[in-house]
Tab-separated table of C-alpha atoms in Angstrom:
chain	number	residue	atom	x	y	z
A	1	UNK	CA	7.796	-10.433	-13.056
A	2	UNK	CA	4.232	-9.532	-13.965
A	3	UNK	CA	2.926	-12.750	-12.379
A	4	UNK	CA	3.808	-11.444	-8.931
A	5	UNK	CA	0.942	-8.951	-9.210
A	6	UNK	CA	-1.637	-11.752	-9.290
A	7	UNK	CA	-0.019	-13.757	-6.487
A	8	UNK	CA	-2.401	-14.413	-3.598
A	9	UNK	CA	-0.502	-13.083	-0.589
A	10	UNK	CA	-2.684	-12.492	2.444
A	11	UNK	CA	-5.960	-13.182	4.084
A	12	UNK	CA	-8.112	-10.082	4.149
A	13	UNK	CA	-7.617	-9.824	7.915
A	14	UNK	CA	-3.818	-9.946	7.715
A	15	UNK	CA	-3.665	-7.483	4.813
A	16	UNK	CA	-5.831	-5.049	6.768
A	17	UNK	CA	-3.537	-5.324	9.797
A	18	UNK	CA	-0.417	-4.703	7.711
A	19	UNK	CA	-2.049	-1.704	6.047
A	20	UNK	CA	-3.360	-0.294	9.304
A	21	UNK	CA	-7.011	-0.178	8.228
A	22	UNK	CA	-10.131	-1.925	9.574
A	23	UNK	CA	-10.883	-5.188	7.806
A	24	UNK	CA	-14.382	-3.931	7.006
A	25	UNK	CA	-12.855	-0.971	5.145
A	26	UNK	CA	-10.504	-3.147	3.124
A	27	UNK	CA	-13.370	-5.533	2.318
A	28	UNK	CA	-15.427	-2.599	1.025
A	29	UNK	CA	-12.540	-1.459	-1.194
A	30	UNK	CA	-12.160	-4.974	-2.586
A	31	UNK	CA	-15.749	-6.195	-2.802
A	32	UNK	CA	-17.983	-3.147	-2.636
A	33	UNK	CA	-21.132	-3.385	-0.583
A	34	UNK	CA	-24.411	-1.815	0.410
A	35	UNK	CA	-24.536	1.349	2.513
A	36	UNK	CA	-27.667	3.255	3.433
A	37	UNK	CA	-29.644	1.055	1.077
A	38	UNK	CA	-27.440	1.793	-1.947
A	39	UNK	CA	-25.126	-0.729	-3.616
A	40	UNK	CA	-21.556	0.296	-4.419
A	41	UNK	CA	-19.061	-1.397	-6.724
A	42	UNK	CA	-15.564	-2.251	-5.517
A	43	UNK	CA	-12.858	0.391	-5.739
A	44	UNK	CA	-9.822	-1.847	-6.243
A	45	UNK	CA	-11.357	-4.803	-8.057
A	46	UNK	CA	-13.320	-4.298	-11.234
A	47	UNK	CA	-16.068	-6.602	-9.947
A	48	UNK	CA	-16.625	-8.399	-6.623
A	49	UNK	CA	-14.989	-11.841	-6.565
A	50	UNK	CA	-16.496	-13.199	-3.360
A	51	UNK	CA	-13.124	-14.035	-1.848
A	52	UNK	CA	-11.211	-12.854	1.211
A	53	UNK	CA	-7.734	-13.372	-0.206
A	54	UNK	CA	-5.666	-10.359	-1.268
A	55	UNK	CA	-3.226	-10.396	-4.172
A	56	UNK	CA	0.014	-8.422	-4.248
A	57	UNK	CA	-1.404	-5.891	-6.732
A	58	UNK	CA	-4.489	-5.409	-4.568
A	59	UNK	CA	-2.328	-4.927	-1.499
A	60	UNK	CA	-0.234	-2.215	-3.182
A	61	UNK	CA	-3.311	-0.342	-4.413
A	62	UNK	CA	-4.885	-0.606	-0.970
A	63	UNK	CA	-1.708	0.962	0.410
A	64	UNK	CA	-2.385	4.011	-1.734
A	65	UNK	CA	-6.046	4.146	-0.702
A	66	UNK	CA	-5.130	3.886	2.978
A	67	UNK	CA	-3.612	7.370	2.803
A	68	UNK	CA	-7.068	8.756	2.097
A	69	UNK	CA	-9.037	6.789	4.701
A	70	UNK	CA	-9.070	9.533	7.338
A	71	UNK	CA	-9.448	12.409	4.885
A	72	UNK	CA	-12.652	13.971	3.627
A	73	UNK	CA	-12.616	12.471	0.163
A	74	UNK	CA	-15.571	10.767	-1.465
A	75	UNK	CA	-14.902	7.140	-2.310
A	76	UNK	CA	-17.095	7.547	-5.384
A	77	UNK	CA	-14.524	10.019	-6.723
A	78	UNK	CA	-11.642	7.648	-6.039
A	79	UNK	CA	-13.536	4.779	-7.655
A	80	UNK	CA	-14.149	6.826	-10.780
A	81	UNK	CA	-10.523	7.967	-10.828
A	82	UNK	CA	-9.213	4.380	-10.714
A	83	UNK	CA	-11.749	3.302	-13.360
A	84	UNK	CA	-10.508	6.133	-15.575
A	85	UNK	CA	-6.908	4.995	-15.106
A	86	UNK	CA	-7.811	1.398	-15.937
A	87	UNK	CA	-9.407	2.486	-19.174
A	88	UNK	CA	-6.646	4.909	-20.180
A	89	UNK	CA	-3.746	2.556	-19.410
A	90	UNK	CA	-5.426	-0.749	-20.205
A	91	UNK	CA	-4.273	-2.487	-17.002
A	92	UNK	CA	-6.434	-3.879	-14.167
A	93	UNK	CA	-4.341	-2.355	-11.358
A	94	UNK	CA	-2.990	0.992	-12.612
A	95	UNK	CA	-1.672	2.068	-9.209
A	96	UNK	CA	0.344	-1.140	-8.910
A	97	UNK	CA	2.222	-0.025	-12.014
A	98	UNK	CA	4.927	2.643	-12.126
A	99	UNK	CA	4.108	3.917	-15.623
A	100	UNK	CA	1.122	6.117	-14.745
A	101	UNK	CA	3.187	8.104	-12.246
A	102	UNK	CA	6.352	8.311	-14.345
A	103	UNK	CA	5.712	8.296	-18.088
A	104	UNK	CA	1.934	8.655	-18.065
A	105	UNK	CA	1.416	11.702	-15.870
A	106	UNK	CA	-0.609	13.597	-18.469
A	107	UNK	CA	-3.138	10.769	-18.574
A	108	UNK	CA	-3.231	10.675	-14.767
A	109	UNK	CA	-3.894	14.407	-14.671
A	110	UNK	CA	-6.735	14.037	-17.201
A	111	UNK	CA	-8.201	11.158	-15.180
A	112	UNK	CA	-8.118	13.264	-11.995
A	113	UNK	CA	-10.015	16.122	-13.593
A	114	UNK	CA	-12.461	13.815	-15.338
A	115	UNK	CA	-13.255	12.090	-12.027
A	116	UNK	CA	-13.609	15.503	-10.321
A	117	UNK	CA	-11.103	14.439	-7.689
A	118	UNK	CA	-10.429	17.255	-5.231
A	119	UNK	CA	-7.162	19.035	-6.027
A	120	UNK	CA	-5.828	18.274	-2.541
A	121	UNK	CA	-5.923	14.585	-3.491
A	122	UNK	CA	-4.198	14.886	-6.864
A	123	UNK	CA	-1.254	12.603	-7.598
A	124	UNK	CA	-0.083	14.834	-10.442
A	125	UNK	CA	-0.241	18.601	-10.868
A	126	UNK	CA	0.788	21.003	-13.632
A	127	UNK	CA	3.501	23.530	-12.807
A	128	UNK	CA	4.925	25.804	-15.510
A	129	UNK	CA	3.284	23.620	-18.161
A	130	UNK	CA	4.991	20.514	-16.786
A	131	UNK	CA	3.259	17.610	-15.060
A	132	UNK	CA	4.822	16.936	-11.654
A	133	UNK	CA	4.104	14.490	-8.878
A	134	UNK	CA	2.351	16.107	-5.935
A	135	UNK	CA	3.696	15.399	-2.413
A	136	UNK	CA	1.121	12.570	-1.943
A	137	UNK	CA	2.057	11.150	-5.339
A	138	UNK	CA	5.767	11.324	-4.572
A	139	UNK	CA	5.220	9.788	-1.131
A	140	UNK	CA	3.399	6.816	-2.678
A	141	UNK	CA	6.094	6.250	-5.310
A	142	UNK	CA	8.782	6.361	-2.607
A	143	UNK	CA	6.890	3.951	-0.371
A	144	UNK	CA	7.011	1.289	-3.073
A	145	UNK	CA	10.174	-0.335	-4.397
A	146	UNK	CA	10.038	-1.019	-8.121
A	147	UNK	CA	11.732	-3.404	-10.501
A	148	UNK	CA	11.129	-1.581	-13.746
A	149	UNK	CA	7.402	-0.838	-13.586
A	150	UNK	CA	6.510	-3.699	-11.220
A	151	UNK	CA	6.184	-3.177	-7.441
A	152	UNK	CA	8.448	-5.632	-5.652
A	153	UNK	CA	8.388	-4.301	-2.076
A	154	UNK	CA	6.366	-1.952	0.114
A	155	UNK	CA	7.370	0.069	3.167
A	156	UNK	CA	4.647	-0.460	5.816
A	157	UNK	CA	6.115	2.109	8.205
A	158	UNK	CA	5.020	5.724	7.639
A	159	UNK	CA	8.534	6.909	8.470
A	160	UNK	CA	10.461	7.218	5.172
A	161	UNK	CA	13.706	6.303	6.953
A	162	UNK	CA	12.423	2.932	8.140
A	163	UNK	CA	14.180	-0.096	6.604
A	164	UNK	CA	11.188	-2.368	7.304
A	165	UNK	CA	9.920	-3.858	4.053
A	166	UNK	CA	7.144	-6.120	2.851
A	167	UNK	CA	8.473	-8.226	-0.016
A	168	UNK	CA	6.299	-10.939	-1.577
A	169	UNK	CA	9.393	-13.112	-2.029
A	170	UNK	CA	10.744	-12.732	1.523
A	171	UNK	CA	9.239	-14.338	4.652
A	172	UNK	CA	5.978	-14.998	2.799
A	173	UNK	CA	5.355	-11.267	2.548
A	174	UNK	CA	5.660	-10.585	6.284
A	175	UNK	CA	7.398	-7.345	7.379
A	176	UNK	CA	11.137	-7.872	7.619
A	177	UNK	CA	14.527	-6.183	7.747
A	178	UNK	CA	17.336	-7.683	5.675
A	179	UNK	CA	15.318	-10.888	5.429
A	180	UNK	CA	14.629	-11.206	9.174
A	181	UNK	CA	11.008	-11.029	10.269
A	182	UNK	CA	10.247	-8.061	12.499
A	183	UNK	CA	7.875	-10.298	14.439
A	184	UNK	CA	10.714	-12.699	15.262
A	185	UNK	CA	12.874	-9.785	16.410
A	186	UNK	CA	10.056	-8.543	18.631
A	187	UNK	CA	9.560	-12.026	20.106
A	188	UNK	CA	13.241	-12.143	21.064
A	189	UNK	CA	12.913	-8.782	22.780
A	190	UNK	CA	9.710	-9.854	24.497
A	191	UNK	CA	11.473	-12.753	26.208
A	192	UNK	CA	14.163	-10.437	27.546
A	193	UNK	CA	16.962	-10.389	24.979
A	194	UNK	CA	18.647	-7.004	24.719
A	195	UNK	CA	19.007	-5.104	21.452
A	196	UNK	CA	22.730	-5.809	21.078
A	197	UNK	CA	22.251	-9.565	21.542
A	198	UNK	CA	19.412	-9.696	19.037
A	199	UNK	CA	21.533	-7.809	16.517
A	200	UNK	CA	24.340	-10.333	16.999
A	201	UNK	CA	22.023	-13.341	16.693
A	202	UNK	CA	20.603	-12.194	13.355
A	203	UNK	CA	23.693	-10.367	12.071
A	204	UNK	CA	21.874	-7.065	11.985
A	205	UNK	CA	22.891	-3.576	12.947
A	206	UNK	CA	21.597	-2.377	16.304
A	207	UNK	CA	19.693	0.340	14.426
A	208	UNK	CA	17.909	-2.355	12.370
A	209	UNK	CA	16.717	-4.037	15.545
A	210	UNK	CA	15.475	-0.745	16.970
A	211	UNK	CA	13.558	-0.012	13.745
A	212	UNK	CA	11.985	-3.482	13.858
A	213	UNK	CA	10.918	-3.043	17.481
A	214	UNK	CA	9.544	0.437	16.795
A	215	UNK	CA	7.449	-0.960	13.954
A	216	UNK	CA	6.142	-3.927	15.944
A	217	UNK	CA	5.373	-1.764	18.984
A	218	UNK	CA	3.379	0.587	16.783
A	219	UNK	CA	1.489	-2.404	15.380
A	220	UNK	CA	0.715	-3.607	18.908
A	221	UNK	CA	-0.523	-0.179	19.934
A	222	UNK	CA	-2.724	-0.040	16.876
A	223	UNK	CA	-4.310	-3.420	17.679
A	224	UNK	CA	-4.919	-2.320	21.283
A	225	UNK	CA	-6.550	0.973	20.265
């Protein structure tokens, strides 16, 4: 199972589209760069690799980072936080691993404070002497489907009720519902097929088709913005 983490899944451009972030932002997270005359190391990768291909582990970690893109959090703090987690857990992609947020919460809490991460961005907090996932931490855990400690699927839709999933072993990692690509469902709708007919063609529930169309329409609106 661990080999799935290193599987090359997407071009940088496609990964950025699926995550809903500009490609330039994702590239900065993966490769670092120079801003205002100062060089910055990558946030997700330990060192720049000079490639525009995204692995499954990198995609999952970028999904976590995407929640912070529009918030006032310093990327230097996030970079230090992830570096701290790498060192404490001894894994290259600590946020593509369930252990830090389940059995290793004390270490996550220590890494947050050591990195001086703002409390509003904590993944773990201490309540009544117990370490608990914060709402952002819980939301991230719920957005990922796990097999043991390995992420095996990711929900690209912000709505927690959405059945749309990205699975590296299904449809080459394209968004799908019950193994049917949401893009294919949208194409059927675009040529005039009604929801009930599409559901019958692909042996889906009508609700599944509506979720797929809602997701693809949101993606189209995002590209047009």
